GROMACS .gro file of C-alpha atoms in nm:
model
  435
    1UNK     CA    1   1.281   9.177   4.277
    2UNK     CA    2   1.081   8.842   4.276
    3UNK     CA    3   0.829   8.837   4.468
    4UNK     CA    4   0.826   8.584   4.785
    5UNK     CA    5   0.702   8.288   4.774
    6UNK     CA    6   0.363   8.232   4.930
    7UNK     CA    7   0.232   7.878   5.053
    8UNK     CA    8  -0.136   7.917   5.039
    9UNK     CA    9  -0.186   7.701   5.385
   10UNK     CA   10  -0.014   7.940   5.534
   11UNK     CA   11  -0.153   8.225   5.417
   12UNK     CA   12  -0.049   8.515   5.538
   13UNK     CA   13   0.203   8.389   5.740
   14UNK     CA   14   0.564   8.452   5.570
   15UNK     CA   15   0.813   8.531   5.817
   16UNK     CA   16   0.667   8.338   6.083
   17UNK     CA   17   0.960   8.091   6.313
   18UNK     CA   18   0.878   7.808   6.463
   19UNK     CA   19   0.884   8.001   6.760
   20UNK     CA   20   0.905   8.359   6.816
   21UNK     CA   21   1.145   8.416   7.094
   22UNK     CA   22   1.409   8.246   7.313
   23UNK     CA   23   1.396   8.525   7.618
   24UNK     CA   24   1.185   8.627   7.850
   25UNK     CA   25   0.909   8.823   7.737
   26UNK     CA   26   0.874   9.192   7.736
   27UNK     CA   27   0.672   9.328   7.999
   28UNK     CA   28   0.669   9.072   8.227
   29UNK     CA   29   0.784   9.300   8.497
   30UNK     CA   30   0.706   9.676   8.514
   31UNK     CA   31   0.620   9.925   8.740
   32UNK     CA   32   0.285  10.039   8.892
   33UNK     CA   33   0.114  10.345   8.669
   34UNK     CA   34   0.233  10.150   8.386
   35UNK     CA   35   0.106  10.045   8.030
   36UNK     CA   36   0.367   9.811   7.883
   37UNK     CA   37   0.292   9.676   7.488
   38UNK     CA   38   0.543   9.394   7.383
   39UNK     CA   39   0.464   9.377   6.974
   40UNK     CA   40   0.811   9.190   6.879
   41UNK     CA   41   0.588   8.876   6.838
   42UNK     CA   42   0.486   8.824   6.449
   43UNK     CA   43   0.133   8.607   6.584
   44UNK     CA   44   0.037   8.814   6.881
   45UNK     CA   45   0.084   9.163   7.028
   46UNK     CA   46   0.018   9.168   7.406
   47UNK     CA   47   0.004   9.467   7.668
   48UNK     CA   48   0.066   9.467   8.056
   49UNK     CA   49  -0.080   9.781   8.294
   50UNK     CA   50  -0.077   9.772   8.611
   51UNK     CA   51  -0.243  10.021   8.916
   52UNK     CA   52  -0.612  10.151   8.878
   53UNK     CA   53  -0.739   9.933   8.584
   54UNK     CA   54  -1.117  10.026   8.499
   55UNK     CA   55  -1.326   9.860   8.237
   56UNK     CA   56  -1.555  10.089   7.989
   57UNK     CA   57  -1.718   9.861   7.754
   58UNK     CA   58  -1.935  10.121   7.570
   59UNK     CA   59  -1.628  10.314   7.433
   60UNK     CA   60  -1.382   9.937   7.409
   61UNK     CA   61  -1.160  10.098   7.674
   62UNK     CA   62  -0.930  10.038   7.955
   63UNK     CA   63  -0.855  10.317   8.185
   64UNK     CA   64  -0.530  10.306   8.384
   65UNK     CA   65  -0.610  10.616   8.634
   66UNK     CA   66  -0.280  10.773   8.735
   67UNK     CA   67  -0.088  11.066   8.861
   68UNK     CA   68  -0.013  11.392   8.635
   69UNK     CA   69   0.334  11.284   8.627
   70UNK     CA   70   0.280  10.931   8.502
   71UNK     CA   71   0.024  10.997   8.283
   72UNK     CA   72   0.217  11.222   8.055
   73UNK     CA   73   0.501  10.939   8.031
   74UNK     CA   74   0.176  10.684   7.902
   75UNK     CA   75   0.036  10.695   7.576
   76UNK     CA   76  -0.285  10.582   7.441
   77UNK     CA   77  -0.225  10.207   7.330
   78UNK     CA   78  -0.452   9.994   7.077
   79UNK     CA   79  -0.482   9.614   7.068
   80UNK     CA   80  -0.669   9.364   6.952
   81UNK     CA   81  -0.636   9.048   7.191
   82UNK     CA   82  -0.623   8.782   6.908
   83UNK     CA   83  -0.349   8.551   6.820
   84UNK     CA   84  -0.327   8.591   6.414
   85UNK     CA   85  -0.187   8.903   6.461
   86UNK     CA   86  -0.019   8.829   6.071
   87UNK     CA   87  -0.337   8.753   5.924
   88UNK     CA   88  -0.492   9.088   5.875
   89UNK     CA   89  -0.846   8.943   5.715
   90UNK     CA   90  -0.937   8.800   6.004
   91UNK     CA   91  -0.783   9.035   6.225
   92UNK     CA   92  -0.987   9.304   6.066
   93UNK     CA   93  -1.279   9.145   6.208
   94UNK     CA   94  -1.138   9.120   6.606
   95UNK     CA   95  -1.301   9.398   6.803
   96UNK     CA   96  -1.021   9.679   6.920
   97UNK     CA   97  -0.955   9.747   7.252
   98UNK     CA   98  -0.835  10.103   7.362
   99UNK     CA   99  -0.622  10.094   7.687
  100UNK     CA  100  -0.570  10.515   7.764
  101UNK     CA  101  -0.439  10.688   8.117
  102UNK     CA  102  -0.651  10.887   8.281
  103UNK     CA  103  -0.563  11.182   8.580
  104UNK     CA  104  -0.648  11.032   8.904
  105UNK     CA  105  -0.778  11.324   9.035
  106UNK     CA  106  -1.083  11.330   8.812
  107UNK     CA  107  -1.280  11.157   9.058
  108UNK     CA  108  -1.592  11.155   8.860
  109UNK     CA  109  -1.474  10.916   8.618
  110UNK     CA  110  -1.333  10.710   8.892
  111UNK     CA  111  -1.692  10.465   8.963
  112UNK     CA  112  -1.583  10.111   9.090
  113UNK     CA  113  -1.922   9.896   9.053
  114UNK     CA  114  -1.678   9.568   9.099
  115UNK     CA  115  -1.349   9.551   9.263
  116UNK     CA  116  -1.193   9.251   9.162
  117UNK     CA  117  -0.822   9.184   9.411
  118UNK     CA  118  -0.639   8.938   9.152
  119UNK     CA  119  -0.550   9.043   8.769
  120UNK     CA  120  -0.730   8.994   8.468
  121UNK     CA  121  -0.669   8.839   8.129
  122UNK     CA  122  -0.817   8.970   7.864
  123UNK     CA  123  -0.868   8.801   7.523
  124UNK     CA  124  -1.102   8.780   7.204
  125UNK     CA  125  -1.331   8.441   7.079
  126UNK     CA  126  -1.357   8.658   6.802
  127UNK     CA  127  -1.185   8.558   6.482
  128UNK     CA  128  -1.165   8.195   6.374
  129UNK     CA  129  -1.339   8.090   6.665
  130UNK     CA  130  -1.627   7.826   6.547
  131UNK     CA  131  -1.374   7.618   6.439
  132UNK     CA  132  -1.223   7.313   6.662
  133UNK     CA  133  -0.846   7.390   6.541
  134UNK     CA  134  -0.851   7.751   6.593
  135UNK     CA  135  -1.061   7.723   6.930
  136UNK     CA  136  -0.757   7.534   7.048
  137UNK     CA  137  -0.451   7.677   6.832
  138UNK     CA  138  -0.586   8.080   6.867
  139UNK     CA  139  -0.761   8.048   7.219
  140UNK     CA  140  -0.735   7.741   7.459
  141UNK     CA  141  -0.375   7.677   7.431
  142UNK     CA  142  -0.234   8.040   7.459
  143UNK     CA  143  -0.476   8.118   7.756
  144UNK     CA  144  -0.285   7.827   7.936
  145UNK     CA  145   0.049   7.970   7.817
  146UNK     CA  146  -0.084   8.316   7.961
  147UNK     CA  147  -0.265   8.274   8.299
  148UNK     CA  148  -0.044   7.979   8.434
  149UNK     CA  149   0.181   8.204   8.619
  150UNK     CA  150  -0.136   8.321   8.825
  151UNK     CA  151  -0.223   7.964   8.927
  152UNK     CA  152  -0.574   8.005   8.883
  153UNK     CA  153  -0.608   8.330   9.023
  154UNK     CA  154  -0.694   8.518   8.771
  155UNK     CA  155  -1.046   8.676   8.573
  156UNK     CA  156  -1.079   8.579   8.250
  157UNK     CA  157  -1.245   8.859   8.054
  158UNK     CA  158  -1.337   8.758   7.738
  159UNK     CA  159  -1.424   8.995   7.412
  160UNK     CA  160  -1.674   8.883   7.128
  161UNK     CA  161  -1.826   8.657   7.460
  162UNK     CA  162  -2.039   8.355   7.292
  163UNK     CA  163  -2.260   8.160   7.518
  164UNK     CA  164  -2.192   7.819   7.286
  165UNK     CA  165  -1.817   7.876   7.394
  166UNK     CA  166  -1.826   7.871   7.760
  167UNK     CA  167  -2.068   7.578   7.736
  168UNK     CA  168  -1.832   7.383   7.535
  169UNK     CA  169  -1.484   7.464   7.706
  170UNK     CA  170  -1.639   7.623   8.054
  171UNK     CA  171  -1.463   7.284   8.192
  172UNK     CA  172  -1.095   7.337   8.080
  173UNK     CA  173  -1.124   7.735   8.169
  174UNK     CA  174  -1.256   7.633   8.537
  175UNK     CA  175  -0.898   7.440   8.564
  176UNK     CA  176  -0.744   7.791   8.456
  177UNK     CA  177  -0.962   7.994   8.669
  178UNK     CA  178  -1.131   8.024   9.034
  179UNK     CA  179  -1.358   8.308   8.883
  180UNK     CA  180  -1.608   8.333   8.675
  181UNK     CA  181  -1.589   8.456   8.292
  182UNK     CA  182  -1.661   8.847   8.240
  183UNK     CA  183  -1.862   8.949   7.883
  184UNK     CA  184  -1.666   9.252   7.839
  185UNK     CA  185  -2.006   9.404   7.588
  186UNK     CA  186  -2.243   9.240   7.758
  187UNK     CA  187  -2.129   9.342   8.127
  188UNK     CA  188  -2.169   9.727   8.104
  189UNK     CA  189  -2.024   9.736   8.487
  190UNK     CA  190  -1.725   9.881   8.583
  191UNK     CA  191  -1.422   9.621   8.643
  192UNK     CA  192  -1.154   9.743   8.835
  193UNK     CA  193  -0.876   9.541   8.875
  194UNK     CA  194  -0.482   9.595   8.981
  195UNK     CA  195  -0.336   9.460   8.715
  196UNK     CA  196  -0.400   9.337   8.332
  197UNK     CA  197  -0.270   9.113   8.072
  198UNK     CA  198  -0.419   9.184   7.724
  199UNK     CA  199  -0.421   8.942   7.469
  200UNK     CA  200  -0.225   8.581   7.451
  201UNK     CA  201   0.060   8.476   7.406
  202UNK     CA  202   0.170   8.207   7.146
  203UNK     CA  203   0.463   7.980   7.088
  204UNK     CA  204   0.364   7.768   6.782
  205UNK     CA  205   0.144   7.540   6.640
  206UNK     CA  206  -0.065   7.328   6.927
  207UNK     CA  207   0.181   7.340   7.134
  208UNK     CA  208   0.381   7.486   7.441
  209UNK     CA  209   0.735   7.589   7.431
  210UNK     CA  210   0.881   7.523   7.814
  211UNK     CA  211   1.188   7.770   7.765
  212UNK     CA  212   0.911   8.027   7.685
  213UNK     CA  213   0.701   7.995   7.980
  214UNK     CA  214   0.696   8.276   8.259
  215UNK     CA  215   0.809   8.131   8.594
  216UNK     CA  216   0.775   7.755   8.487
  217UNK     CA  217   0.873   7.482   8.246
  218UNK     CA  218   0.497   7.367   8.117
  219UNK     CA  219   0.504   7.183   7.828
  220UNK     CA  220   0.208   7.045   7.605
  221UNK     CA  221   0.162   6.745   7.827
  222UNK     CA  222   0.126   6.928   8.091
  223UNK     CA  223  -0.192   7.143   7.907
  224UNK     CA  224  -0.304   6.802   7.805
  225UNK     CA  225  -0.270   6.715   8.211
  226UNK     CA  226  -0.571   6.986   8.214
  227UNK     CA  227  -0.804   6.839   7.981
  228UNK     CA  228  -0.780   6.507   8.177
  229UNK     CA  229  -0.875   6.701   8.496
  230UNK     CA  230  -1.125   6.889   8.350
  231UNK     CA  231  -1.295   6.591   8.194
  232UNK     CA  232  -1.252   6.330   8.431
  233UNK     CA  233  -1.628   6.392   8.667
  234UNK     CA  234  -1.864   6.411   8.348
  235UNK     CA  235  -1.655   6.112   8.255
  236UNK     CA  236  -1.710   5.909   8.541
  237UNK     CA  237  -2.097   5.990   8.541
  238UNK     CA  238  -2.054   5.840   8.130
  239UNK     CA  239  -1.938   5.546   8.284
  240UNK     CA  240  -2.161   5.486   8.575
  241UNK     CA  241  -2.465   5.525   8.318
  242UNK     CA  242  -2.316   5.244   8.127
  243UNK     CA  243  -2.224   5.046   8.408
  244UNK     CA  244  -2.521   4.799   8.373
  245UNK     CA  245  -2.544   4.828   7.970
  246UNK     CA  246  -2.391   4.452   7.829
  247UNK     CA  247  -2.126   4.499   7.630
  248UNK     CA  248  -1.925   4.249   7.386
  249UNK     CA  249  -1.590   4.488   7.354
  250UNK     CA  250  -1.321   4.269   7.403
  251UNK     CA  251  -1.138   4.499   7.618
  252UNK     CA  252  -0.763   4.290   7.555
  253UNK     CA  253  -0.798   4.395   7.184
  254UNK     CA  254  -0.618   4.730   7.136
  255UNK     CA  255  -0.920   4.975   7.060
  256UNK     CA  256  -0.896   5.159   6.700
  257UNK     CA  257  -1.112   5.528   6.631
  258UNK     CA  258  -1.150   5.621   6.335
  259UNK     CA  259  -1.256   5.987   6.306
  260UNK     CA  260  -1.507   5.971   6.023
  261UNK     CA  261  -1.577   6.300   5.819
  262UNK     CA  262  -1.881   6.364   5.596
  263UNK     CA  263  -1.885   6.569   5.290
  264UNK     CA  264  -1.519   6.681   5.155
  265UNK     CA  265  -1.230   6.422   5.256
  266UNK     CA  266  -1.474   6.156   5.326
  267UNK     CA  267  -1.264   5.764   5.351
  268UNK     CA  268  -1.508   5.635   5.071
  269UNK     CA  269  -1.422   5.262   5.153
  270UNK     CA  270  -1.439   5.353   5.530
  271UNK     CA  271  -1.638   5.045   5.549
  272UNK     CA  272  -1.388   4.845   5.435
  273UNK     CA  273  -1.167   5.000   5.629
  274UNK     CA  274  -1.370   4.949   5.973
  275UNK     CA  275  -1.336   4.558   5.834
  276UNK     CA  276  -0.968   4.560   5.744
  277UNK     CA  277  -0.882   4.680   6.096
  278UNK     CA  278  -1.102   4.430   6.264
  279UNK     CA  279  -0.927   4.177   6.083
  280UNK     CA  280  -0.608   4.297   6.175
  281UNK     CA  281  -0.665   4.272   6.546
  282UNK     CA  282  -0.840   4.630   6.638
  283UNK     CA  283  -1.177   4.713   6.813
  284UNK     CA  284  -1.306   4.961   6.593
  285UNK     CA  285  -1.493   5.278   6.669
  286UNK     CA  286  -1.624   5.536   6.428
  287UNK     CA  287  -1.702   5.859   6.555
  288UNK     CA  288  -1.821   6.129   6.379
  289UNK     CA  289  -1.794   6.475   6.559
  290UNK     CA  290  -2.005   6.742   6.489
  291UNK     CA  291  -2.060   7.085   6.679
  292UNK     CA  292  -2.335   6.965   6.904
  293UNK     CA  293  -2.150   6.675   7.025
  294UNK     CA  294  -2.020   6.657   7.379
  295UNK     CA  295  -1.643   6.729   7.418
  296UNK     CA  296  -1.609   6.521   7.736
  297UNK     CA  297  -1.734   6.205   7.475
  298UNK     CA  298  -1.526   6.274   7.256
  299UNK     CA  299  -1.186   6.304   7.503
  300UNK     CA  300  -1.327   5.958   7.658
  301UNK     CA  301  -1.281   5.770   7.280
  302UNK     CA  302  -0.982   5.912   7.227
  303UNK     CA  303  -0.818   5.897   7.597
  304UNK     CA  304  -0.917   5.514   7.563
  305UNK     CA  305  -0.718   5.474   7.228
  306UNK     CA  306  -0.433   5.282   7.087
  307UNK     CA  307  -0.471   5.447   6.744
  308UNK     CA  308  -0.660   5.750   6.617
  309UNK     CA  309  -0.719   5.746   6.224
  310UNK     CA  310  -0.832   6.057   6.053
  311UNK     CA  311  -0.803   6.250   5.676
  312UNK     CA  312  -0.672   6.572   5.688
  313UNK     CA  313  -0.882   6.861   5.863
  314UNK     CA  314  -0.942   7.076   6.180
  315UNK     CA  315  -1.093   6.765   6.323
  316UNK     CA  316  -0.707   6.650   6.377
  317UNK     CA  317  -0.714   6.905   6.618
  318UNK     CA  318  -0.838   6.608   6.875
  319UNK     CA  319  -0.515   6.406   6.854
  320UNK     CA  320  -0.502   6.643   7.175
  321UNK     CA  321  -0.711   6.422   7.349
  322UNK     CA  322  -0.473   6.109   7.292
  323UNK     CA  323  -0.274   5.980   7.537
  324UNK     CA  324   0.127   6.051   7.479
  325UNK     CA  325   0.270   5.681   7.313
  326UNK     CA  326  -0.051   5.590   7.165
  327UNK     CA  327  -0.077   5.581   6.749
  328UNK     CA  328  -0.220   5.887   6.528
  329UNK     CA  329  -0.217   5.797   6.143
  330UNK     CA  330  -0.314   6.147   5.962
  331UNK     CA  331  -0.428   6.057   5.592
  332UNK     CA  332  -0.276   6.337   5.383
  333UNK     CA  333  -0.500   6.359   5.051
  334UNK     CA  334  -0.332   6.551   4.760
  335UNK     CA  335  -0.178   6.945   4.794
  336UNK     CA  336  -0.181   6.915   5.167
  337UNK     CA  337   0.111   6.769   5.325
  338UNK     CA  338   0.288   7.080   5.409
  339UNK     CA  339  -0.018   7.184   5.628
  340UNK     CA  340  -0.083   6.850   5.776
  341UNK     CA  341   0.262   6.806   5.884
  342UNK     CA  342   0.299   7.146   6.024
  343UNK     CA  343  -0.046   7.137   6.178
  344UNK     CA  344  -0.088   6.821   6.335
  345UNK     CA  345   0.225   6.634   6.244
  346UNK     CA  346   0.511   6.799   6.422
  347UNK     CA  347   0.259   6.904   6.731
  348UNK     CA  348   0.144   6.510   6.755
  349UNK     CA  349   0.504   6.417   6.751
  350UNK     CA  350   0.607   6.712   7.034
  351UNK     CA  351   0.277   6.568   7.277
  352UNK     CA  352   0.479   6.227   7.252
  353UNK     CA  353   0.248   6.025   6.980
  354UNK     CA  354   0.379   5.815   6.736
  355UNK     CA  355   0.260   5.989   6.428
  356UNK     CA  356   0.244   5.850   6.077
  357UNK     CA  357   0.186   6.012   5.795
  358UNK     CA  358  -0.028   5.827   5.551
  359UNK     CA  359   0.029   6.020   5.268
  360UNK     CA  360  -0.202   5.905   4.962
  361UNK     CA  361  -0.102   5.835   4.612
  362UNK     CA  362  -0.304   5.976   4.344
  363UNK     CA  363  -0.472   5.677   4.269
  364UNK     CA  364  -0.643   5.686   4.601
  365UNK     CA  365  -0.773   6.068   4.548
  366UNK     CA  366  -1.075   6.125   4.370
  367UNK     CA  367  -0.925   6.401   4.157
  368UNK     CA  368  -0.782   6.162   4.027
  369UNK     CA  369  -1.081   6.028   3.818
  370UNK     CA  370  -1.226   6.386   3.759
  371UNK     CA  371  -0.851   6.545   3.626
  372UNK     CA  372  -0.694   6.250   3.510
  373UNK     CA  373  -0.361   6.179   3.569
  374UNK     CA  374  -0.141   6.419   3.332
  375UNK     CA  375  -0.328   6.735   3.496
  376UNK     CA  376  -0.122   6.942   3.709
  377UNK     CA  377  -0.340   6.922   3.936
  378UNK     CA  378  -0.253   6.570   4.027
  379UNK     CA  379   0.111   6.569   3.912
  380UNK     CA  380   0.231   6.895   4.071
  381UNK     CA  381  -0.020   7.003   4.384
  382UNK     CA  382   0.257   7.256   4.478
  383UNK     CA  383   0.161   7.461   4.157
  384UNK     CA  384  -0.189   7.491   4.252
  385UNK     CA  385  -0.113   7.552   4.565
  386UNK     CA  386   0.149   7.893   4.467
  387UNK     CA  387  -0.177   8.020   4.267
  388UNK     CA  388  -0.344   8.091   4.624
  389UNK     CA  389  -0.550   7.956   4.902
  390UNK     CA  390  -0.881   7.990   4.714
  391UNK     CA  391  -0.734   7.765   4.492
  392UNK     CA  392  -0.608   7.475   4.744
  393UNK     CA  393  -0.977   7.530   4.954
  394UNK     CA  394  -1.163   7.489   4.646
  395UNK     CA  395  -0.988   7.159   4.477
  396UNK     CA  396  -0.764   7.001   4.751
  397UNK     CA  397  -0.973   7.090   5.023
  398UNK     CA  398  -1.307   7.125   4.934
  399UNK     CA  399  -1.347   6.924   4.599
  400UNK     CA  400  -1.153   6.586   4.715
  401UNK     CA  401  -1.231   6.267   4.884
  402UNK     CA  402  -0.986   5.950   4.931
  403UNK     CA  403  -1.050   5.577   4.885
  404UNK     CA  404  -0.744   5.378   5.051
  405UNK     CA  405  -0.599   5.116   4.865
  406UNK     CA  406  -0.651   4.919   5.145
  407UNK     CA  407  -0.353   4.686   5.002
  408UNK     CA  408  -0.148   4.958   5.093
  409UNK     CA  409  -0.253   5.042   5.397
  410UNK     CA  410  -0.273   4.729   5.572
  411UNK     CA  411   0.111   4.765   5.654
  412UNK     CA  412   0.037   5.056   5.841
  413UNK     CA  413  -0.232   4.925   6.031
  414UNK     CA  414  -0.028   4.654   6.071
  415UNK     CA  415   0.266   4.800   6.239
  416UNK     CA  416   0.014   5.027   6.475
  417UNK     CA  417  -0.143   4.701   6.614
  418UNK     CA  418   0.261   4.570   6.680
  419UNK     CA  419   0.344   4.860   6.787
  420UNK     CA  420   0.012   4.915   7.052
  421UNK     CA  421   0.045   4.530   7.138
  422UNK     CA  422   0.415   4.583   7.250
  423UNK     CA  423   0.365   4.957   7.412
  424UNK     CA  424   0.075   4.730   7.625
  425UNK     CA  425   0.283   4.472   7.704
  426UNK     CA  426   0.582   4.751   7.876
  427UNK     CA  427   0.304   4.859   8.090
  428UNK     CA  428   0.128   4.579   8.224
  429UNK     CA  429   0.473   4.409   8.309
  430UNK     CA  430   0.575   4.654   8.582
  431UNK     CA  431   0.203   4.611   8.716
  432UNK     CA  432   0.250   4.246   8.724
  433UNK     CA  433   0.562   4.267   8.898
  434UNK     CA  434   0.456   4.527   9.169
  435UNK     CA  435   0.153   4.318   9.242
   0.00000   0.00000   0.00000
């Protein structure tokens, strides 16, 4: 039998729908004394119990203390509350959680040292989590999917806890969640809570399937709705501090970032680039990202953007921060436009964007130079790609850069600044008229 084929970007993932059901979920209702495990979904398995929920992080357990009747009708369960549930080398590394019934008359075992009276999620930043695409596409987004139905009452309980992580997304949680975060290790209390959701759900790719969603009809605007709540005091303090720095932005010009990348994928000729779109009408603003750099600075260039240009990468990951009609050109270098487009492409195009795909020609790629232009590696990416992933992260990934042919790419700079001019002009006419 031949054997499937495997794209390397996707890894592990053969099998995997664009989204993995059209009903309501299993366990969303069940009955007190009660561990309920849905694992139908191929990127997540998640588990329900409800009645006397204790935490015990020394042994990774959850107790569920119930009668002799019930507890003979509940087995011991296993999960680990990450969202690549396909991907089993990274899964190997997700901490297990143990979620066992215990007899309710065994007092001993029975010590409360805090009684929380709303449910708890529990999840991992375990994993991929480090990186800017998974923090949002693993963790973020399906803890919105997950706690919305408790409209912010609910305890986030979080396994693998980093310190780093609540700093940089303790702002979108707090527009999740009244309570404060629980270290499952680190807090060797007891929890006790009524009821528990463990691990996320996940539709697809950055985004949020309405027909999917528990009691509601969210969509990916509507998680976007919580970054700009989350963000909006630290930026209003940004812009009182610059209130009294001059400034020469001409503020008429639609504004242009370009999300610059050092190392692998680098623009070369960003430069020129920065020039070209100057010349074509933009403000221009580079900004290069790196982990120490504040999130609410970043979502305060983008959410002031007409256009967001960036090569290939998790960085893409902060089209999320764009405001739905505005521009997103993705430069897709050589052997990646089946990731880019199902990564960023489709997602930008579902938040509302108007995405283009700025796909390069080999020319423009500087395997080009190093391979020349009768290596596979240039004529037919998809080969390489079918050997494996180590192959596409190594050349296509890791070993490539891009210089535009600026030529080329001044139509598509050109028909962003049309198209931003004319999306300005439809909404400054019905302010015009109402004033």
């Amino acid at each position: 039998m031949e054997e499937k084929k495997r794209d390397s970007f996707s890894r592990e993932t053969e099998g995997l729908s664009s989204y993995e059901q059209l009903t309501a979920p299993l366990c969303s209702e069940i009955s007190n004394g009660t561990i309920c495990c849905d694992r139908t979904g191929l990127r997540s398995d998640v588990c329900v119990m409800k009645g006397d929920i204790r935490t015990n992080s020394a042994s990774s357990s959850l107790f569920l203390f119930t009668s002799t009747k019930n507890n003979n009708n509940t087995k011991p369960e296993k999960i680990k509350p990450y969202t690549r549930k396909w991907e089993t080398s990274v899964m190997d590394t997700v901490q297990e959680l143990n979620l066992i019934t215990k007899d309710s008359n065994k007092s001993s075992d029975r010590v409360c040292d805090v009684y929380h009276d709303v449910p708890a999620v529990f999840f991992s930043t375990g994993g991929y989590t480090g990186n800017v695409y998974h923090e949002f596409n693993d963790g973020l987004i399906p803890l919105f999917i997950t706690s919305q139905r408790f409209n912010k009452k609910v305890v986030f309980v979080i396994v693998e806890y980093h310190d780093w992580w609540e700093m940089k997304y303790g702002n979108i949680v707090s527009q999740l969640s009244d309570y404060p975060l629980v270290d499952f290790s680190g807090d060797s209390r007891t929890h006790c809570f009524k009821e528990a959701t463990v691990g996320l759900r996940i539709h697809d790719e950055l985004t949020v399937n309405s027909t999917l969603m528990i009691n509601g009809n969210e969509t990916i605007v509507d998680f976007r709705n919580v970054l700009d709540r989350a963000y909006a005091p630290r930026i209003q303090s940004l812009v009182q501090e610059e209130a009294n720095e001059t400034t020469t932005v001409d503020f008429k010009k639609p504004k242009l970032v370009i999300l610059s990348r050092n190392g692998s994928r680098a623009i070369l000729n960003e430069d020129l680039l920065v020039k070209l779109a100057e010349e074509t009408g933009f403000n221009v603003e580079v900004l290069r990202p790196d982990k120490r750099t504040e999130m609410a600075k970043i979502y305060r260039s983008m959410n002031t953007s007409d256009v967001m240009i960036g090569v290939h990468g998790a960085a893409m990951t902060h089209f999320l921060f764009l405001k739905p009609k505005t521009v997103f050109i993705q430069i897709v270098p050589l052997g990646t436009d089946w990731a880019a487009e199902t990564y960023y492409g489709e997602p930008a195009k579902k938040l509302g964007l108007k995405y283009i795909g700025y796909k390069i020609t080999p020319k423009e790629s500087s395997l080009y130079d190093e391979y020349g232009k009768d290596d596979p590696i240039i004529r037919d990416p998809d080969s390489l790609n079918d050997k494996g992933w180590e192959y596409t992260k190594k050349i296509y990934l890791q070993g490539q850069n891009v210089k535009l042919d600026l030529r080329r790419f001044r139509e598509t700079l050109t028909r962003s600044y049309d198209f931003s001019i004319r999306r300005r002009f439809r909404e400054e006419v019905p302010r015009l008229l109402v004033t």
